[in-house]
Tab-separated table of N, CA and C in Angstrom:
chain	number	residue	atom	x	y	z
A	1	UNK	N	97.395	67.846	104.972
A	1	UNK	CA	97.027	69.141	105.515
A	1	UNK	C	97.774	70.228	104.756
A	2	UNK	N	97.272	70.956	104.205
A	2	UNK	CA	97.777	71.908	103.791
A	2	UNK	C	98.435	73.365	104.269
A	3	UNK	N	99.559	73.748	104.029
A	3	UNK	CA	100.143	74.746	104.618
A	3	UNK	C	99.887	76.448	103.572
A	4	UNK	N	99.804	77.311	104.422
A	4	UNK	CA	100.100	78.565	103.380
A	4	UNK	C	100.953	79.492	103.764
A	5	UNK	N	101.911	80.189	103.093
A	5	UNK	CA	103.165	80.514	103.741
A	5	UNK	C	102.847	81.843	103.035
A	6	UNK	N	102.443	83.025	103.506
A	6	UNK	CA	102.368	84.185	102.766
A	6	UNK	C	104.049	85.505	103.164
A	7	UNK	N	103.999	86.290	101.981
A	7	UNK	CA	105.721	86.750	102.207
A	7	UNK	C	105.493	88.066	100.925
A	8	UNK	N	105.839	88.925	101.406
A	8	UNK	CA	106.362	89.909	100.540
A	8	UNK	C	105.783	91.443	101.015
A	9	UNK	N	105.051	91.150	102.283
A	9	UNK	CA	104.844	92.124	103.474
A	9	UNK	C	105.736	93.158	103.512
A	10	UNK	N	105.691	94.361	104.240
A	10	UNK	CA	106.615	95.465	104.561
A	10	UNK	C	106.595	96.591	105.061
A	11	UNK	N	107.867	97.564	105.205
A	11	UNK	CA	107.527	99.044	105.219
A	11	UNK	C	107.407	99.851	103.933
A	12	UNK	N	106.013	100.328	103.952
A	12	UNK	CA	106.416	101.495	102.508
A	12	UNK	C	105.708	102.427	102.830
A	13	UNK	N	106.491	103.543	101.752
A	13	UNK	CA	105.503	104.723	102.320
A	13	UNK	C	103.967	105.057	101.507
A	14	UNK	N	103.382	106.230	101.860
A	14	UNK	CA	102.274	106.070	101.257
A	14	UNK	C	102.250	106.372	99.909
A	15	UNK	N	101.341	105.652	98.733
A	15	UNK	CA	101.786	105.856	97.496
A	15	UNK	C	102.199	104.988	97.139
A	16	UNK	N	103.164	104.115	97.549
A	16	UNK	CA	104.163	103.156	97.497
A	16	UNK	C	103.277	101.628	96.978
A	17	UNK	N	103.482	100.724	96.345
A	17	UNK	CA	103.169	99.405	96.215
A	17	UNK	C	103.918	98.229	96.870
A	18	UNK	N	103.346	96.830	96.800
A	18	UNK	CA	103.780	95.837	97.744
A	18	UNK	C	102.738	94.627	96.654
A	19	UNK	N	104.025	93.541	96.781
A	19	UNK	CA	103.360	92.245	95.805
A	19	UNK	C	103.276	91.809	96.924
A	20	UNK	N	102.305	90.877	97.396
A	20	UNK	CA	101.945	89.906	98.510
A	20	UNK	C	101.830	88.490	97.705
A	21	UNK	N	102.665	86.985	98.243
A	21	UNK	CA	102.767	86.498	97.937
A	21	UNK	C	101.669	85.381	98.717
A	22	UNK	N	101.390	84.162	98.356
A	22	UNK	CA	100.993	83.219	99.165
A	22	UNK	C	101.274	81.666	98.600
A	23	UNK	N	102.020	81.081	99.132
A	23	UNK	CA	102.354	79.778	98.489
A	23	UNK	C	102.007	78.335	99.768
A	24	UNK	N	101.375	77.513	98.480
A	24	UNK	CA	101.070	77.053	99.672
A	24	UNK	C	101.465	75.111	98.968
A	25	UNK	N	101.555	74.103	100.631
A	25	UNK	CA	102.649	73.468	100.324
A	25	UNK	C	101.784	71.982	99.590
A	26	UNK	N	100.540	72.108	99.452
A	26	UNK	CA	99.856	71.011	98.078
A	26	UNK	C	99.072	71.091	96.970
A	27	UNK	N	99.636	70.589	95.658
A	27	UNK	CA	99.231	71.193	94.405
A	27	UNK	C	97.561	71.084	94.139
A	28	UNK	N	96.601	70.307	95.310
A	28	UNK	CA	95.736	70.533	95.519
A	28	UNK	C	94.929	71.518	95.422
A	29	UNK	N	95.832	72.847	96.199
A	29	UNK	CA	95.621	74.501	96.410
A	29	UNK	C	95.031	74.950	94.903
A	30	UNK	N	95.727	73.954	93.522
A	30	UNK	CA	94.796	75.165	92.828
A	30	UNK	C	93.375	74.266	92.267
A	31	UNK	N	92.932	73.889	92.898
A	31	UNK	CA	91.720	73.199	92.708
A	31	UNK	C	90.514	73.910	94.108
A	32	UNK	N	91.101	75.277	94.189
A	32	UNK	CA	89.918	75.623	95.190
A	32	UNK	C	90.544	77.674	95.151
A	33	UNK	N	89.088	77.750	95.576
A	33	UNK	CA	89.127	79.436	95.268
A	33	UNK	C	90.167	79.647	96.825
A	34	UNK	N	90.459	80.982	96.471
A	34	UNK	CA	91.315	81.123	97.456
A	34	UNK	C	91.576	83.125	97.971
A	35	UNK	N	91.378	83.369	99.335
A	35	UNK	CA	90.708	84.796	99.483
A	35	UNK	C	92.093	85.502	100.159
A	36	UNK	N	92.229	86.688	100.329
A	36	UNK	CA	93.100	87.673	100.561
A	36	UNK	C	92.439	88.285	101.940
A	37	UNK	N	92.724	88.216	103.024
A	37	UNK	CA	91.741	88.774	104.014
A	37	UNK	C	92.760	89.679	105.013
A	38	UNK	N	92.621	90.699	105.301
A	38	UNK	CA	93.765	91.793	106.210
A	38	UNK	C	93.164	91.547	107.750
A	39	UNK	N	93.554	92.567	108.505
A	39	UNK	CA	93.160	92.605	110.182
A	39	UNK	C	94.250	93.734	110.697
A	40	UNK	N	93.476	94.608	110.922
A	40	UNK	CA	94.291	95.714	111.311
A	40	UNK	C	94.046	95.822	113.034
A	41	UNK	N	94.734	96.155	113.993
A	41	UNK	CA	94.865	96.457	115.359
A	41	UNK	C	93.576	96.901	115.439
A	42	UNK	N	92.938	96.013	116.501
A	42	UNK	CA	91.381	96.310	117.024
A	42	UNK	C	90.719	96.450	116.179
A	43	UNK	N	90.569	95.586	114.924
A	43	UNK	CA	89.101	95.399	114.269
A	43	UNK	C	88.993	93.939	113.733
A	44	UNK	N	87.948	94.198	112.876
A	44	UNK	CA	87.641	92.611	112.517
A	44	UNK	C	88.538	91.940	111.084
A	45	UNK	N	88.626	90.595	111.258
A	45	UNK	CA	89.435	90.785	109.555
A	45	UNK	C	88.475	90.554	108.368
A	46	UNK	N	88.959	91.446	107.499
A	46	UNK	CA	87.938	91.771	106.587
A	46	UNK	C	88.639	91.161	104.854
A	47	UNK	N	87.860	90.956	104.597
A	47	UNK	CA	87.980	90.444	103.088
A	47	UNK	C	88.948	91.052	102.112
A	48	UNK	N	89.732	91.113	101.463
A	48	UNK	CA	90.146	92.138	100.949
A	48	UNK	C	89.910	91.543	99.193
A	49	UNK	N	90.442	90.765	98.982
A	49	UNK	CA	90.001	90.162	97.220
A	49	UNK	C	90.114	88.787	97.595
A	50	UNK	N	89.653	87.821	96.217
A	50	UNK	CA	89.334	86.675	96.061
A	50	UNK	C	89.453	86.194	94.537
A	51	UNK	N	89.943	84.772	94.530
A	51	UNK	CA	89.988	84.660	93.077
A	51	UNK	C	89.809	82.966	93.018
A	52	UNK	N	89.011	82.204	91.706
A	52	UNK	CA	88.803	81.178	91.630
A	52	UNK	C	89.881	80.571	91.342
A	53	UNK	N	89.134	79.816	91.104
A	53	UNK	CA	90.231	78.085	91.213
A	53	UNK	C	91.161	78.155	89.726
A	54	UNK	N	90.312	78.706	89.156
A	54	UNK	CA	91.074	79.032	88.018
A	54	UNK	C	92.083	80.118	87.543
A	55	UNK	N	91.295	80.945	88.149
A	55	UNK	CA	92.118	82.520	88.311
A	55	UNK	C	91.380	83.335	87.508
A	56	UNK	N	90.093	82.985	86.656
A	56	UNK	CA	89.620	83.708	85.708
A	56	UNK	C	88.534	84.408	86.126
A	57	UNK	N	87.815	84.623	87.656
A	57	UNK	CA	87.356	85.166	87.908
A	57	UNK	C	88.078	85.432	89.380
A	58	UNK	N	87.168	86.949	89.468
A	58	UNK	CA	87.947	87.472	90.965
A	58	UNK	C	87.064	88.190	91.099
A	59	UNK	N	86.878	88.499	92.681
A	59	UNK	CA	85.817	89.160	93.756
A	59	UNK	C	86.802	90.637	94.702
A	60	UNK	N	86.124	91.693	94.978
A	60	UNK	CA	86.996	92.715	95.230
A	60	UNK	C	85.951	93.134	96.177
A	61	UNK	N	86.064	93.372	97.581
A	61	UNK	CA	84.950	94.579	98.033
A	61	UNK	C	85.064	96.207	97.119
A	62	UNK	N	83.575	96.853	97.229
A	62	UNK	CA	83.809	98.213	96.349
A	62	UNK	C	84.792	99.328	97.170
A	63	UNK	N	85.123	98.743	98.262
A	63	UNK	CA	86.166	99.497	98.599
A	63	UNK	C	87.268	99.359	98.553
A	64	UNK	N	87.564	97.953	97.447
A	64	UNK	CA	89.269	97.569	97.239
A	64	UNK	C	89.259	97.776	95.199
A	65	UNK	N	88.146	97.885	95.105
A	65	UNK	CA	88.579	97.681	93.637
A	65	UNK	C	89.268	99.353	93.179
A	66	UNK	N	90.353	98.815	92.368
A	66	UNK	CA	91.045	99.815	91.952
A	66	UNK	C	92.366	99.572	92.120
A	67	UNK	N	92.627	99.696	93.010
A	67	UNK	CA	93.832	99.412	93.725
A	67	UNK	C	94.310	97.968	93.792
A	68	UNK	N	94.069	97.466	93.971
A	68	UNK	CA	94.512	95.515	94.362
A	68	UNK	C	93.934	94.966	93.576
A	69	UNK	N	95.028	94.373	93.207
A	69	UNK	CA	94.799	92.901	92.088
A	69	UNK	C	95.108	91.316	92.779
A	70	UNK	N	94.350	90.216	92.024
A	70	UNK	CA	94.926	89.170	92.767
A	70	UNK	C	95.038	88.685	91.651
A	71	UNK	N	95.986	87.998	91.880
A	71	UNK	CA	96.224	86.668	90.516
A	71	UNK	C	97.029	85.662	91.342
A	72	UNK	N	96.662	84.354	90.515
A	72	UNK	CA	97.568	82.736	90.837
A	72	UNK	C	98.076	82.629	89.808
A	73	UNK	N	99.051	81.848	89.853
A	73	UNK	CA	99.994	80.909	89.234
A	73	UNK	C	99.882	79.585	89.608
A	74	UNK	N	98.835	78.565	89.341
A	74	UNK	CA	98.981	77.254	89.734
A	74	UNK	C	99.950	76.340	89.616
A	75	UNK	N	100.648	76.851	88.188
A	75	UNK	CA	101.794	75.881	87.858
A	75	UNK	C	102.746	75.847	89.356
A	76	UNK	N	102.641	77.155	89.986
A	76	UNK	CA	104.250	77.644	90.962
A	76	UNK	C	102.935	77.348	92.742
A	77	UNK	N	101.802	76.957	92.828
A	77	UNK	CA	100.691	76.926	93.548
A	77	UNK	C	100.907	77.973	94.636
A	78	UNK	N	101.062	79.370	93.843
A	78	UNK	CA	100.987	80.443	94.410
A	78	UNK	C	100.073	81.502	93.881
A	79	UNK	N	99.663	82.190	95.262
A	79	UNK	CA	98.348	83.227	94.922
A	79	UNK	C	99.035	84.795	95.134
A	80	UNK	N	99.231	85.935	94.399
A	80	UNK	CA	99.607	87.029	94.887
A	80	UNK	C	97.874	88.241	95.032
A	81	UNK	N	98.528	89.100	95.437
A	81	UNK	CA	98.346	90.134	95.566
A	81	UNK	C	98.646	91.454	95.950
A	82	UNK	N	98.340	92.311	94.091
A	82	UNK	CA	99.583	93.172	94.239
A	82	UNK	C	98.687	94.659	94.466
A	83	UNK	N	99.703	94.847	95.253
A	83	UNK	CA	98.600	96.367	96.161
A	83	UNK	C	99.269	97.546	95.440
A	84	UNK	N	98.721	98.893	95.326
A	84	UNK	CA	99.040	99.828	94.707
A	84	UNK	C	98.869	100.731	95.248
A	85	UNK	N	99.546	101.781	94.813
A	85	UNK	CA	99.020	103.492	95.483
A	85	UNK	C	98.410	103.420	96.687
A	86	UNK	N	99.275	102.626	98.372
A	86	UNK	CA	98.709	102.275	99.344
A	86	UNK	C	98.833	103.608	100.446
A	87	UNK	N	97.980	102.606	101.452
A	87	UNK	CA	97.480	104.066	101.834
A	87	UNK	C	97.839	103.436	103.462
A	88	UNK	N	98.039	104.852	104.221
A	88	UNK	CA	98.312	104.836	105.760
A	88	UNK	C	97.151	103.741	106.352
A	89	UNK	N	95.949	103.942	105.936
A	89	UNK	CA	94.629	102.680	106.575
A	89	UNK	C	94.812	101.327	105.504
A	90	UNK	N	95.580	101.300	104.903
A	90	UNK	CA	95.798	99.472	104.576
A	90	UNK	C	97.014	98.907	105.375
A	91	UNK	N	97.950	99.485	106.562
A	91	UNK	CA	98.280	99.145	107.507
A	91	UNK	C	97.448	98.082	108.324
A	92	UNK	N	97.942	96.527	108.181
A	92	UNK	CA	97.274	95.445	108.925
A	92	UNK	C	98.561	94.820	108.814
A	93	UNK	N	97.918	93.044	109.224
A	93	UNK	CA	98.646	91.821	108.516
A	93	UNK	C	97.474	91.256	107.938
A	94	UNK	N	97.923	90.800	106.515
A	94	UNK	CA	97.257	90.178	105.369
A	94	UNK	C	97.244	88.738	105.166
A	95	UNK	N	96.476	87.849	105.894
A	95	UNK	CA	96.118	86.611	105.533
A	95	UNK	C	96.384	85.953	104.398
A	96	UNK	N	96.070	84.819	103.951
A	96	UNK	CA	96.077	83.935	102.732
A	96	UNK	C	95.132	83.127	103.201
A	97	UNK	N	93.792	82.836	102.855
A	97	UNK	CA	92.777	81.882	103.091
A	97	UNK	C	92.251	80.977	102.379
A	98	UNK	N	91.871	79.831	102.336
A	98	UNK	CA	91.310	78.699	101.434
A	98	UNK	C	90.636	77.941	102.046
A	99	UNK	N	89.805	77.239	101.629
A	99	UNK	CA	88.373	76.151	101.943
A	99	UNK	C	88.246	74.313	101.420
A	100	UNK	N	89.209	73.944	102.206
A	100	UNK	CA	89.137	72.489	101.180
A	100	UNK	C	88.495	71.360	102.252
A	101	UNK	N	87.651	70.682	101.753
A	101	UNK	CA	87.163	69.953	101.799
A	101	UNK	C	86.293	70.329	103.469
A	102	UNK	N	85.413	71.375	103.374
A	102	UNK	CA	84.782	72.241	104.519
A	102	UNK	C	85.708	72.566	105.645
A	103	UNK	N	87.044	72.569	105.054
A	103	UNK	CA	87.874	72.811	106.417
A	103	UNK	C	88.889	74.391	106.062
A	104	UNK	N	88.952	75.743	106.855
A	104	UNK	CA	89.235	76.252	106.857
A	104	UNK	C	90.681	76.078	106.377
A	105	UNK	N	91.238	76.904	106.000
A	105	UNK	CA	92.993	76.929	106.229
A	105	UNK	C	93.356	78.904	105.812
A	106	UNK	N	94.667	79.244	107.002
A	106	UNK	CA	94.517	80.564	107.190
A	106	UNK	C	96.079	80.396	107.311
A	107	UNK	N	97.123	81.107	106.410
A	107	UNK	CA	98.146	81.207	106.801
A	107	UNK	C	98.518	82.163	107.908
A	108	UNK	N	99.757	82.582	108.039
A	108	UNK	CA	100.404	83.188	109.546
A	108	UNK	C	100.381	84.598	109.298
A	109	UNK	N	100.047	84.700	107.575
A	109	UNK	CA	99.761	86.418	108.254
A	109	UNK	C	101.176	86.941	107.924
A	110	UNK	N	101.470	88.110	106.704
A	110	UNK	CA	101.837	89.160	106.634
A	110	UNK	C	101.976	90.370	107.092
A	111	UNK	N	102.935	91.167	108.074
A	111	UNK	CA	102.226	92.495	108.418
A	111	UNK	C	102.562	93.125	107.430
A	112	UNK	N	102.062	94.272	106.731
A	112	UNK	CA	102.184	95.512	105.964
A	112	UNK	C	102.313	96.920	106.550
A	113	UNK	N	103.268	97.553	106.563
A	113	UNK	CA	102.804	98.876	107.388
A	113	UNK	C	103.227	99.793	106.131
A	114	UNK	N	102.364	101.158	106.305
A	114	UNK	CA	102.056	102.076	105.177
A	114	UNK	C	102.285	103.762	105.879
A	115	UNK	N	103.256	104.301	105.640
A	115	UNK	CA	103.711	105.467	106.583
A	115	UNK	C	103.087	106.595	105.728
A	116	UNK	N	102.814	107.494	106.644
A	116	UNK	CA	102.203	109.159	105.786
A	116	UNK	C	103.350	109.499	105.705
């Protein structure tokens, strides 16, 4: 069973950047795409980026591209994502998600908070 331990969450202000980490505990992890998903107080959690198994392709909603990057490191079977020039509404906690073998897996969740 696989674990995902995401870390590098915080307070910053607005403007400010934040690397989001996600490591997870079987080298399995880089043999499957793997998604970035937030959830802010009273809404739904929403997608935020995505990147293959390889790392050579990546998926962004048009309302994240610009700002957030994702990249892995399989050798270290960790996924980041590094946020930029953030803003008071990217205030959530930020997931780490993956799909192996039709079975969900959702780590515990980062909070991020982003001050005006």
């Amino acid at each position: 069973q696989v674990q995902l331990l995401e870390s590098g969450g915080g307070l910053v202000q607005a403007g400010g950047f934040l690397r989001l980490s996600c490591a997870a505990s079987e080298r399995t992890f880089s043999d499957y795409a793997v998604g970035w998903f937030r959830q802010a107080p009273g809404k739904e959690r929403d997608i935020v980026a995505g990147v293959s198994r390889t790392g050579m392709n990546t998926y962004y909603p048009d309302s994240m591209k610009g700002r957030f990057t994702i990249s892995r490191d399989n050798a270290k079977n960790t996924v980041y994502l590094q946020m930029n020039n953030l803003k008071p509404e990217d205030t959530a906690v930020y997931y780490c998600y993956t799909r192996i073998t039709l079975r969900d897996y959702w780590g515990q969740g980062t909070q991020v908070t982003v001050s005006s």
